[in-house]
mmCIF file of C-alpha atoms and ligand atoms in Angstrom:
data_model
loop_
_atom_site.group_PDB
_atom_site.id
_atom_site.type_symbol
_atom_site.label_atom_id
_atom_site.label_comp_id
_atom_site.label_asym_id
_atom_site.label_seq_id
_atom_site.Cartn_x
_atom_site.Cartn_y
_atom_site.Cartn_z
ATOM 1 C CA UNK E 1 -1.204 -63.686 43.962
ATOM 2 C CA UNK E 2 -4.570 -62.118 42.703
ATOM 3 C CA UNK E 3 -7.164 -64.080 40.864
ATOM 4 C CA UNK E 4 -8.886 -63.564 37.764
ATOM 5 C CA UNK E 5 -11.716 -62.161 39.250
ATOM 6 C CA UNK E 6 -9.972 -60.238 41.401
ATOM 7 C CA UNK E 7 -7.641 -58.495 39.067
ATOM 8 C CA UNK E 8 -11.177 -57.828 36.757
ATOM 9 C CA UNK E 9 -12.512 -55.958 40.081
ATOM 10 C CA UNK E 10 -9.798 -53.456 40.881
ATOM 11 C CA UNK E 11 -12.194 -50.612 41.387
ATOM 12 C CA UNK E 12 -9.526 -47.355 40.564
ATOM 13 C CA UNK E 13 -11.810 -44.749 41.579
ATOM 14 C CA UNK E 14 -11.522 -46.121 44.883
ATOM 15 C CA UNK E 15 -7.993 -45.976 45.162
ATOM 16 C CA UNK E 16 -7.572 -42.652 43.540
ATOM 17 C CA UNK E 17 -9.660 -41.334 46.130
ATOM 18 C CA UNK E 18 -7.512 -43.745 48.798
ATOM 19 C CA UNK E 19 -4.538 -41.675 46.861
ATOM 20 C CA UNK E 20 -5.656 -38.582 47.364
ATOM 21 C CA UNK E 21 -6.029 -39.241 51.402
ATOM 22 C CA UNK E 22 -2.880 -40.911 51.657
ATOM 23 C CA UNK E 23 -0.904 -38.032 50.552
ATOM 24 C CA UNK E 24 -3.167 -35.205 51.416
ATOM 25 C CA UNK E 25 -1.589 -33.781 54.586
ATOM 26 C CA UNK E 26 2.281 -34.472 53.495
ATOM 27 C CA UNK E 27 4.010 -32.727 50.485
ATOM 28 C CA UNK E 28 7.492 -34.323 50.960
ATOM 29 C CA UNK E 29 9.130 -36.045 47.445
ATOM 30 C CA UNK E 30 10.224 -38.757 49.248
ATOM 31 C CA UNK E 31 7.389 -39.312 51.517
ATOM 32 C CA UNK E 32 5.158 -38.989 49.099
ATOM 33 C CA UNK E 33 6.611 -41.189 46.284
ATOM 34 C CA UNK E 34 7.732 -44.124 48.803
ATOM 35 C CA UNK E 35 3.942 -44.156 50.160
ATOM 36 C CA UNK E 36 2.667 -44.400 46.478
ATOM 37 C CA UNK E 37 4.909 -47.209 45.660
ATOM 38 C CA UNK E 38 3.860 -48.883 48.679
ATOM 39 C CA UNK E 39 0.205 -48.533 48.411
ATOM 40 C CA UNK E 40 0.023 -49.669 44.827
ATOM 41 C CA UNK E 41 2.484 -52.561 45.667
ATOM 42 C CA UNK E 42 -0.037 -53.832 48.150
ATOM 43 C CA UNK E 43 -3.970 -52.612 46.727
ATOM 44 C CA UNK E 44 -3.387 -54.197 43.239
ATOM 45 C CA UNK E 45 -3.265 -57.772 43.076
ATOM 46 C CA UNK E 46 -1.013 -60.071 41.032
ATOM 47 C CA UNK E 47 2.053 -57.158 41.482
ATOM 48 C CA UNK E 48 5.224 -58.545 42.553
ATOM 49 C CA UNK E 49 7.071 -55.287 42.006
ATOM 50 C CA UNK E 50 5.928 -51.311 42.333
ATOM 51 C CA UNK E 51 8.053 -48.643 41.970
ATOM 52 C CA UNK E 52 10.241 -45.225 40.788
ATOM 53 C CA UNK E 53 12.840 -44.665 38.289
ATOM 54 C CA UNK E 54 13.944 -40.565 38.217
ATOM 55 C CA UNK E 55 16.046 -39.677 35.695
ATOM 56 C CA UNK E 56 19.816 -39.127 35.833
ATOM 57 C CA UNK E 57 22.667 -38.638 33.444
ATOM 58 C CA UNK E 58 23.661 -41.415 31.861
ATOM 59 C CA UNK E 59 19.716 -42.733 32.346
ATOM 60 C CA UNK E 60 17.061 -44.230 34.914
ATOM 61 C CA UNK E 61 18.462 -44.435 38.969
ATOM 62 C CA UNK E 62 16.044 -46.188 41.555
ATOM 63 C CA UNK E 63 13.238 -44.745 43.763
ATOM 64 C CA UNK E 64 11.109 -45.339 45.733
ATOM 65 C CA UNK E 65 9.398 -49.002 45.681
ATOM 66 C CA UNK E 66 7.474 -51.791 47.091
ATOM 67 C CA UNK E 67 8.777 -55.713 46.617
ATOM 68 C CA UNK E 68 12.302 -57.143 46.238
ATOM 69 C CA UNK E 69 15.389 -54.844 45.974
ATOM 70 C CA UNK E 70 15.575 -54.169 42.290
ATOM 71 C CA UNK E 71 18.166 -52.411 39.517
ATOM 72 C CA UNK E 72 19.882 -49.499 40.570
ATOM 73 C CA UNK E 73 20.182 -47.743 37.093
ATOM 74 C CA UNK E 74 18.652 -48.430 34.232
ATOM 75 C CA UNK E 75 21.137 -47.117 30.497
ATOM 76 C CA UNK E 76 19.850 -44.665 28.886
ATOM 77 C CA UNK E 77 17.427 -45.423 25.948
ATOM 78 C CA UNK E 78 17.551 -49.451 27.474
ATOM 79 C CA UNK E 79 14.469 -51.119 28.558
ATOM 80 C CA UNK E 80 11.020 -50.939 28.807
ATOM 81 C CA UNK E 81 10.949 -48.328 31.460
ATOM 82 C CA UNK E 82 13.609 -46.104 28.915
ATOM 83 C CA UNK E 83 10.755 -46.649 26.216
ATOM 84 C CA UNK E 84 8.308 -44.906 28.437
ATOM 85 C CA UNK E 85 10.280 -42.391 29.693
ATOM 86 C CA UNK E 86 11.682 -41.239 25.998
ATOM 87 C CA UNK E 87 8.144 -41.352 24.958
ATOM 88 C CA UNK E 88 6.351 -39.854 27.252
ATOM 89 C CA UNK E 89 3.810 -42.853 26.468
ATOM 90 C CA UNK E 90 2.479 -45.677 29.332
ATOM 91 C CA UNK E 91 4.200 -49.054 27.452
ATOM 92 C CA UNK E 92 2.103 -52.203 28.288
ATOM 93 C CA UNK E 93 4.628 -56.012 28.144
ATOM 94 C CA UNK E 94 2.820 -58.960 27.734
ATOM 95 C CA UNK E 95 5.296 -61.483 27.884
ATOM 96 C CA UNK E 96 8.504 -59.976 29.521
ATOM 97 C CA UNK E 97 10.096 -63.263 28.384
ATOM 98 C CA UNK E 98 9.456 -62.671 24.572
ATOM 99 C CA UNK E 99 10.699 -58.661 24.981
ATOM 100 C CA UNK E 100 14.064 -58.473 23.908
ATOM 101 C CA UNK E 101 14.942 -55.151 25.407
ATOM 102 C CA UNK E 102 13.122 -55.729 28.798
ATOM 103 C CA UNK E 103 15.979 -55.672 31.533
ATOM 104 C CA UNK E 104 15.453 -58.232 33.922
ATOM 105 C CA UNK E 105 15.225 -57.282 37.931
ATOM 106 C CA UNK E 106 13.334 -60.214 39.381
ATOM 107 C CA UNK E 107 12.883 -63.727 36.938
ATOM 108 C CA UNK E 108 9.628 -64.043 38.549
ATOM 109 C CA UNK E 109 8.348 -61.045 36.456
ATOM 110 C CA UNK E 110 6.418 -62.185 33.653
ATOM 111 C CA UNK E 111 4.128 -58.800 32.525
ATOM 112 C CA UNK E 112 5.170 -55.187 33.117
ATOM 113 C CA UNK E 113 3.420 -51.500 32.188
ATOM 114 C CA UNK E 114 5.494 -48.143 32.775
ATOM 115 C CA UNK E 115 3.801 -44.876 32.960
ATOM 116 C CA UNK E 116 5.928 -41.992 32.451
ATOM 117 C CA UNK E 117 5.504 -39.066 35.308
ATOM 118 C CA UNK E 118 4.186 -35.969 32.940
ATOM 119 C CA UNK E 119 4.227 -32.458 34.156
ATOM 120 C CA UNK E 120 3.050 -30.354 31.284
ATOM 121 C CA UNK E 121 5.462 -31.860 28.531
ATOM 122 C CA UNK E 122 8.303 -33.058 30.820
ATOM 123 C CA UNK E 123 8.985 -36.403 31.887
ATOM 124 C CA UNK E 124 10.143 -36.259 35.391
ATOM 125 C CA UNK E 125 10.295 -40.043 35.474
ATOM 126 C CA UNK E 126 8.559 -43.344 35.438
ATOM 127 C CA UNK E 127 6.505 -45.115 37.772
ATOM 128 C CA UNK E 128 6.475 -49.570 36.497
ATOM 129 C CA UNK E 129 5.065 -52.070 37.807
ATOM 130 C CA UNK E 130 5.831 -55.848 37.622
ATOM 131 C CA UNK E 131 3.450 -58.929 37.815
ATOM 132 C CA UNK E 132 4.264 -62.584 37.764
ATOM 133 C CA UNK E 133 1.542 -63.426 35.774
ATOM 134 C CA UNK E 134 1.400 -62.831 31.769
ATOM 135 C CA UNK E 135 -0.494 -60.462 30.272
ATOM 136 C CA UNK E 136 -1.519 -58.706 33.929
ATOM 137 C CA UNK E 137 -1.994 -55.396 32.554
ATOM 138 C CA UNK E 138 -4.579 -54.078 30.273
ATOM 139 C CA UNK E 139 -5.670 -50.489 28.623
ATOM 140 C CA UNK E 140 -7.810 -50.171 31.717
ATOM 141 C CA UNK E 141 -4.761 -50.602 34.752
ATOM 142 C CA UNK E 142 -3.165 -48.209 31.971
ATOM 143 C CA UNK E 143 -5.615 -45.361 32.461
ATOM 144 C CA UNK E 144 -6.067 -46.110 36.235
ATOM 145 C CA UNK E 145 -2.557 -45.832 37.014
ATOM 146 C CA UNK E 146 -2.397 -42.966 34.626
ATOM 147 C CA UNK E 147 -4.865 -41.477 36.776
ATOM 148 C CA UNK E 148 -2.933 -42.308 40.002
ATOM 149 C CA UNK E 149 0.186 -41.081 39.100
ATOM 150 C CA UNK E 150 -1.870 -37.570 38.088
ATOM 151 C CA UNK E 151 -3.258 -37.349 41.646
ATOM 152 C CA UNK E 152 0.708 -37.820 42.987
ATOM 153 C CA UNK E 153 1.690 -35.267 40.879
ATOM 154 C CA UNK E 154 -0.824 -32.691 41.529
ATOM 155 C CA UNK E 155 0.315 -33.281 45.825
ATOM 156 C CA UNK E 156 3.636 -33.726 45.415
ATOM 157 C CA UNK E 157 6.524 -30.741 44.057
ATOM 158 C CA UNK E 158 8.875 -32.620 42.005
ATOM 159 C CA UNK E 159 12.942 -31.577 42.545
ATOM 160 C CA UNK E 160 13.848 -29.244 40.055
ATOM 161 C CA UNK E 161 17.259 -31.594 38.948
ATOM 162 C CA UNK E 162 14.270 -34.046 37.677
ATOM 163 C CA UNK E 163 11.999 -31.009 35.910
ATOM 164 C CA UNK E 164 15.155 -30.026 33.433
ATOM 165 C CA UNK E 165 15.548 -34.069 32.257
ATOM 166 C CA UNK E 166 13.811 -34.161 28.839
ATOM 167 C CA UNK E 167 11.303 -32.123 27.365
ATOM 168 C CA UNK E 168 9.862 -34.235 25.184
ATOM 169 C CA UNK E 169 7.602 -32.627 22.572
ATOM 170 C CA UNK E 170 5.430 -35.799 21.174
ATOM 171 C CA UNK E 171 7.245 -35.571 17.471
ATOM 172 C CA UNK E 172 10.450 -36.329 19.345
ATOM 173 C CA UNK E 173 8.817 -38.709 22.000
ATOM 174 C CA UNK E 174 7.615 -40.845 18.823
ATOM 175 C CA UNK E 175 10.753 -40.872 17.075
ATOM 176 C CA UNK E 176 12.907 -42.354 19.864
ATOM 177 C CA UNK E 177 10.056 -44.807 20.356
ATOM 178 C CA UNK E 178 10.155 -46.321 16.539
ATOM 179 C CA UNK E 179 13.683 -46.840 16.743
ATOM 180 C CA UNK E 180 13.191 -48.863 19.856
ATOM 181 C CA UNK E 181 10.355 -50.984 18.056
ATOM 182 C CA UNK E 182 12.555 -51.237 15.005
ATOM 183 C CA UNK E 183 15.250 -52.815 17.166
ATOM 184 C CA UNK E 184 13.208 -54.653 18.920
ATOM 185 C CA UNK E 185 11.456 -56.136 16.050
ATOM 186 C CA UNK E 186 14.979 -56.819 14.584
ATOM 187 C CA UNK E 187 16.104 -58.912 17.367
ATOM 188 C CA UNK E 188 13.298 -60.998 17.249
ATOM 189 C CA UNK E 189 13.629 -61.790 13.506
ATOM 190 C CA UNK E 190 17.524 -62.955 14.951
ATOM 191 C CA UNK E 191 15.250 -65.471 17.549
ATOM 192 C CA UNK E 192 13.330 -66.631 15.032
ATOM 193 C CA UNK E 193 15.493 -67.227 12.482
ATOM 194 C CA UNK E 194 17.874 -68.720 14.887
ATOM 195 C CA UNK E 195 14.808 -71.152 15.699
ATOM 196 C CA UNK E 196 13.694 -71.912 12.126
ATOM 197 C CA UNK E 197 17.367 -73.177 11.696
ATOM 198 C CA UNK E 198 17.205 -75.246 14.919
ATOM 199 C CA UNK E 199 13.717 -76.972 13.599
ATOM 200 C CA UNK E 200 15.467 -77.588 10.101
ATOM 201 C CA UNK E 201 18.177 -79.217 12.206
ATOM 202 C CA UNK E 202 16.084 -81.382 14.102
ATOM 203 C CA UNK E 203 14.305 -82.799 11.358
ATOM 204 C CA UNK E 204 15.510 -86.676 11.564
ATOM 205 C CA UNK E 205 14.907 -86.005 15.446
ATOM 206 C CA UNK E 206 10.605 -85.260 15.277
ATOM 207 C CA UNK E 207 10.364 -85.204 19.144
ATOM 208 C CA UNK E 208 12.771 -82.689 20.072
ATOM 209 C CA UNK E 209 11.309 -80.099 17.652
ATOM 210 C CA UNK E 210 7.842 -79.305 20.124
ATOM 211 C CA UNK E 211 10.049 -76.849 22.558
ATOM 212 C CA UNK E 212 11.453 -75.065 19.665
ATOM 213 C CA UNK E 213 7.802 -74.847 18.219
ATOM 214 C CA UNK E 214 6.818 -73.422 21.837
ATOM 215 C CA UNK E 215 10.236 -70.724 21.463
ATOM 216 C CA UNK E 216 8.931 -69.786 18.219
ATOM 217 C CA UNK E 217 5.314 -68.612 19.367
ATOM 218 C CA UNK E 218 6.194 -66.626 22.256
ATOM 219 C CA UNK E 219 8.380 -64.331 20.142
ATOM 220 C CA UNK E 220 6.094 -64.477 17.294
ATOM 221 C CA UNK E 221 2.820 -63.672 19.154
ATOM 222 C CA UNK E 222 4.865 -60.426 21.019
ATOM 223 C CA UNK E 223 6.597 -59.856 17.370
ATOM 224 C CA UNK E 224 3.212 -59.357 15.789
ATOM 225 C CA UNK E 225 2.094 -57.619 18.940
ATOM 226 C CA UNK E 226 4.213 -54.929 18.373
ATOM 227 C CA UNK E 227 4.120 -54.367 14.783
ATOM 228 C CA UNK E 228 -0.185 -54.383 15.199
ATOM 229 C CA UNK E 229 -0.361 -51.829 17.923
ATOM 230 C CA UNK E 230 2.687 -50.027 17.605
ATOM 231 C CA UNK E 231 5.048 -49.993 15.201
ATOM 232 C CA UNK E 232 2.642 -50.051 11.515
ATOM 233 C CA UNK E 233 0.359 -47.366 13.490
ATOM 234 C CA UNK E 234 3.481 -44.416 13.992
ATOM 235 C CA UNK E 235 4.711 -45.874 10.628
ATOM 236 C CA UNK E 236 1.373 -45.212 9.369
ATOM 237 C CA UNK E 237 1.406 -41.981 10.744
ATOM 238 C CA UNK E 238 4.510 -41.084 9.519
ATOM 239 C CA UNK E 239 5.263 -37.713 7.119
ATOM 240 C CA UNK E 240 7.555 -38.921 4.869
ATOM 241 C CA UNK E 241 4.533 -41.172 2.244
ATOM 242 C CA UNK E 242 6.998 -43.708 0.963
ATOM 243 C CA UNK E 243 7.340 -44.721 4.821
ATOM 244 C CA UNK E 244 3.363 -44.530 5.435
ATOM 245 C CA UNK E 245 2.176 -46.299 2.165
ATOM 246 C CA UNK E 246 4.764 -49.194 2.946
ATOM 247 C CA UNK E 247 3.630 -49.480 6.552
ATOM 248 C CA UNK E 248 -0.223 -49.494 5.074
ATOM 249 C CA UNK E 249 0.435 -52.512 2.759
ATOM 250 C CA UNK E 250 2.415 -54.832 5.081
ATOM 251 C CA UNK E 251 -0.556 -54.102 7.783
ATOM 252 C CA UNK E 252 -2.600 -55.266 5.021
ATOM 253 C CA UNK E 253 -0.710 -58.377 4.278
ATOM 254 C CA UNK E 254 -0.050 -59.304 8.089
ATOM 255 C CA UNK E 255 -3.118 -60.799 8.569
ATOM 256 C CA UNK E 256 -1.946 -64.042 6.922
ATOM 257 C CA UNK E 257 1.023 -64.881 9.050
ATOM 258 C CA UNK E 258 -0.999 -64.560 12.045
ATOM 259 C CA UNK E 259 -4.087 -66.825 10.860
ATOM 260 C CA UNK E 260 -1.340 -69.404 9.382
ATOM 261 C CA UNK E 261 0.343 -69.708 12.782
ATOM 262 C CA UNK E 262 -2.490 -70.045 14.484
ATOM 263 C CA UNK E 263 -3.571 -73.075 12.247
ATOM 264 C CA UNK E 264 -0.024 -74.575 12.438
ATOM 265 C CA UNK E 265 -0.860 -73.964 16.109
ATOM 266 C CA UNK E 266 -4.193 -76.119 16.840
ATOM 267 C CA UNK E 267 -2.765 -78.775 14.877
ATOM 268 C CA UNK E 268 1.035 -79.010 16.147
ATOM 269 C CA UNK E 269 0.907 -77.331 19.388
ATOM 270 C CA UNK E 270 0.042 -80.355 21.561
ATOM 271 C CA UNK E 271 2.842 -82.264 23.161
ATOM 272 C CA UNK E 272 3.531 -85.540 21.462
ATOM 273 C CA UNK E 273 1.593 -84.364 17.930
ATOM 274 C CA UNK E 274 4.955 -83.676 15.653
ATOM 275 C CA UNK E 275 6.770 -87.270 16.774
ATOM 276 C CA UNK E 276 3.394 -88.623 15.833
ATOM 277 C CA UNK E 277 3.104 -87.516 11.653
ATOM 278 C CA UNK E 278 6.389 -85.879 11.306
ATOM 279 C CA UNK E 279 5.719 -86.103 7.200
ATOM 280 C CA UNK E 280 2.521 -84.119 7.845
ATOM 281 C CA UNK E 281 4.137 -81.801 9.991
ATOM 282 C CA UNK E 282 6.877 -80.813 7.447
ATOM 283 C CA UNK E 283 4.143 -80.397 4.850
ATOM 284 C CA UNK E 284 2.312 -77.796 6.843
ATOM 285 C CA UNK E 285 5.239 -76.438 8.175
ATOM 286 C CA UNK E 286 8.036 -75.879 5.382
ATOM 287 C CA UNK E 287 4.892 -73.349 3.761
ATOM 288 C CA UNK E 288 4.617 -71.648 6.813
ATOM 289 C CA UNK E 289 8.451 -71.285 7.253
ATOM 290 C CA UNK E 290 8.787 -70.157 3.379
ATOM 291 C CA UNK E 291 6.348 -67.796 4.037
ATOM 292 C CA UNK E 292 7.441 -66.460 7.623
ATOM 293 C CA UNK E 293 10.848 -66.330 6.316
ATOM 294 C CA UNK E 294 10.622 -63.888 2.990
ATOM 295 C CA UNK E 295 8.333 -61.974 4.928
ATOM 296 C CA UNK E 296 10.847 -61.343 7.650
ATOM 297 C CA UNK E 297 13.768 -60.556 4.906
ATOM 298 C CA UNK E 298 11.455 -58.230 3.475
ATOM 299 C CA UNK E 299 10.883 -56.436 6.546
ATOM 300 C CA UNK E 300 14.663 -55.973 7.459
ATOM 301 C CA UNK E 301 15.428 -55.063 3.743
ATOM 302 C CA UNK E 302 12.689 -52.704 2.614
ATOM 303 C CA UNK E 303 10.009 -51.662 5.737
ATOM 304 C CA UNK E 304 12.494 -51.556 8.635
ATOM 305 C CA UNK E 305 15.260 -50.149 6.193
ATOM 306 C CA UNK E 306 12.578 -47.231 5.170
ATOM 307 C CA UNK E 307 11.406 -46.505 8.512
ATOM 308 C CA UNK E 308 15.106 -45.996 9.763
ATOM 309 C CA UNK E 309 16.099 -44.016 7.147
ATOM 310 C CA UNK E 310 12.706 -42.056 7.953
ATOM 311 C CA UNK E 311 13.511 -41.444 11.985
ATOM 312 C CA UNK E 312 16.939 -40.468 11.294
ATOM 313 C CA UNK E 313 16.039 -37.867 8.553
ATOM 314 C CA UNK E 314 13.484 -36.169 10.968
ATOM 315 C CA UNK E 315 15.717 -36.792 14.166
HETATM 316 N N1 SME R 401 12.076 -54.165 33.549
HETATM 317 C C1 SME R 401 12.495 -52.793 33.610
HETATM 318 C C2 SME R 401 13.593 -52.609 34.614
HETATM 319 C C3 SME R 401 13.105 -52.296 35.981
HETATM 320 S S1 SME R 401 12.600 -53.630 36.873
HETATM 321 O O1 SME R 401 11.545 -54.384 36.199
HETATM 322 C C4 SME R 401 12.153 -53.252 38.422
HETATM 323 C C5 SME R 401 12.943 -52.314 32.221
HETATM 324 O O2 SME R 401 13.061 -53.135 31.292
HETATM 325 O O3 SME R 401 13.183 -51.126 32.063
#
């Protein structure tokens, strides 16, 4: 398992040059691919999982990899590695855990990124890889493996059954991807309510409410993850301006929920605090609920209900 420090000092010019050799003399798919997966399995540290998904009909079938046997096929449009692939985009997962469409291969995977395999404007397939440590990957391992992947591609001729999968112009790419965020996001406003109503429950029983506290800021924290750097941004971007002006004003507004978990946070999070004041505790938190709650109802009524109706005008 890699160390901070170690992870910080994964020097990707290095291996893109150690790519480059590895495959320079051989131009075989397989030979090619399976070496990839097993030299990125081994050079970056804190991986527990490297490896291929090539499309097929009904979605993603296994390639190539390095680490325990995985999932054979993936369904179409399912999964983080079907959000890359429709998008054409590399997708970054935090917390694996908190992802309600990640499909699970290995419960020691905790963080994930998928970068799609681009030639020109077609996705030929994906290339993920798994760590067992939260929040693993970052923008940089993005562009470095972006990079890596690039240097396969250039070696290696792709089978044309894989060329003719999806050719996916960037208006269509986007599309498929908000309607994954949109279910995504509406999933985790099922978690959270479904936790909200547990807390409620426990109310003449302080000490059993910390884990459900606990629940309720893993899915928050990747909730608002996904809205911030995905979801409000395409909304935002959108070309129907009912859609973008709504998506401008709840990123205004977001701001608040954030800030007032994090203060619920620093005073509740600590194991033994609730059981201690429970009448404080409901004071801070039955605001914090209210205000969690409408916004959530709002979202599924009016933002998500917009954006919806937005994707399938334009699909
Ligand atoms: N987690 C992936 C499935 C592949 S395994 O992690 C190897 C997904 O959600 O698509």
């Amino acid at each position: 398992m890699g160390t901070a420090r170690e992870i910080d000092a994964v020097d990707y010019q290095t291996l893109e040059r150690q790519v480059v050799s590895l495959l320079e003399d051989e131009n075989d798919f397989i030979a090619n691919t399976a070496n990839f997966a097993a030299f990125v399995f081994h050079e970056i540290p804190a991986v527990n999982w490297a490896g291929f998904y090539f499309p097929e009909a009904a979605g993603l079938v296994l390639g190539p990899f390095g680490g325990r046997p995985a999932c054979t096929r993936l369904p179409r449009d399912r999964g983080v590695c079907s959000a890359a692939f429709g998008s054409g985009r590399t997708v970054i997962v935090d917390d694996v855990l908190a992802y309600a469409d990640h499909i699970a291969c290995d419960s020691s995977s905790r963080s994930e990124i998928v970068v799609p395999l681009m030639l020109d404007r077609t996705v030929v397939g994906v290339f993920d890889v798994d760590s067992p440590i939260a929040s693993r990957f970052t923008q940089r391992d993005a562009r470095g493996l972006e990079r890596l992947i690039e240097r396969l591609l250039e070696r290696t001729p792709f089978p044309e059954r894989y060329k003719a999968s999806r050719d996916v112009s960037r208006s269509e790419g986007t599309r498929i991807k908000e309607r994954i965020d949109i279910h995504t996001c509406r999933n985790h406003h099922v978690v959270l309510r479904y936790l909200v109503d547990e807390i409620a429950k426990a109310a003449n029983d302080p000490a059993s409410i910390a884990p459900y506290l606990a629940r309720l800021r893993s899915i928050l924290l990747a909730h608002l993850n996904i809205e911030d750097n995905w979801l409000y941004p395409q909304l935002a971007r959108s070309p129907n301006p009912a859609v973008r002006s709504k998506a401008e004003r709840y990123t205004r507004e977001m701001g608040g929920l954030r800030d007032g978990f994090a203060a619920l946070w620093v005073r509740w999070g600590d194991p033994g605090a609730i059981e201690g004041a429970p009448e404080a505790w409901q004071r801070d938190w039955q605001p914090f609920e209210r205000a969690m709650s409408a916004r959530m109802d709002a979202e599924d009524n009016d933002l998500y209900a917009a954006a919806e109706a937005a994707t399938a005008e334009t699909a």
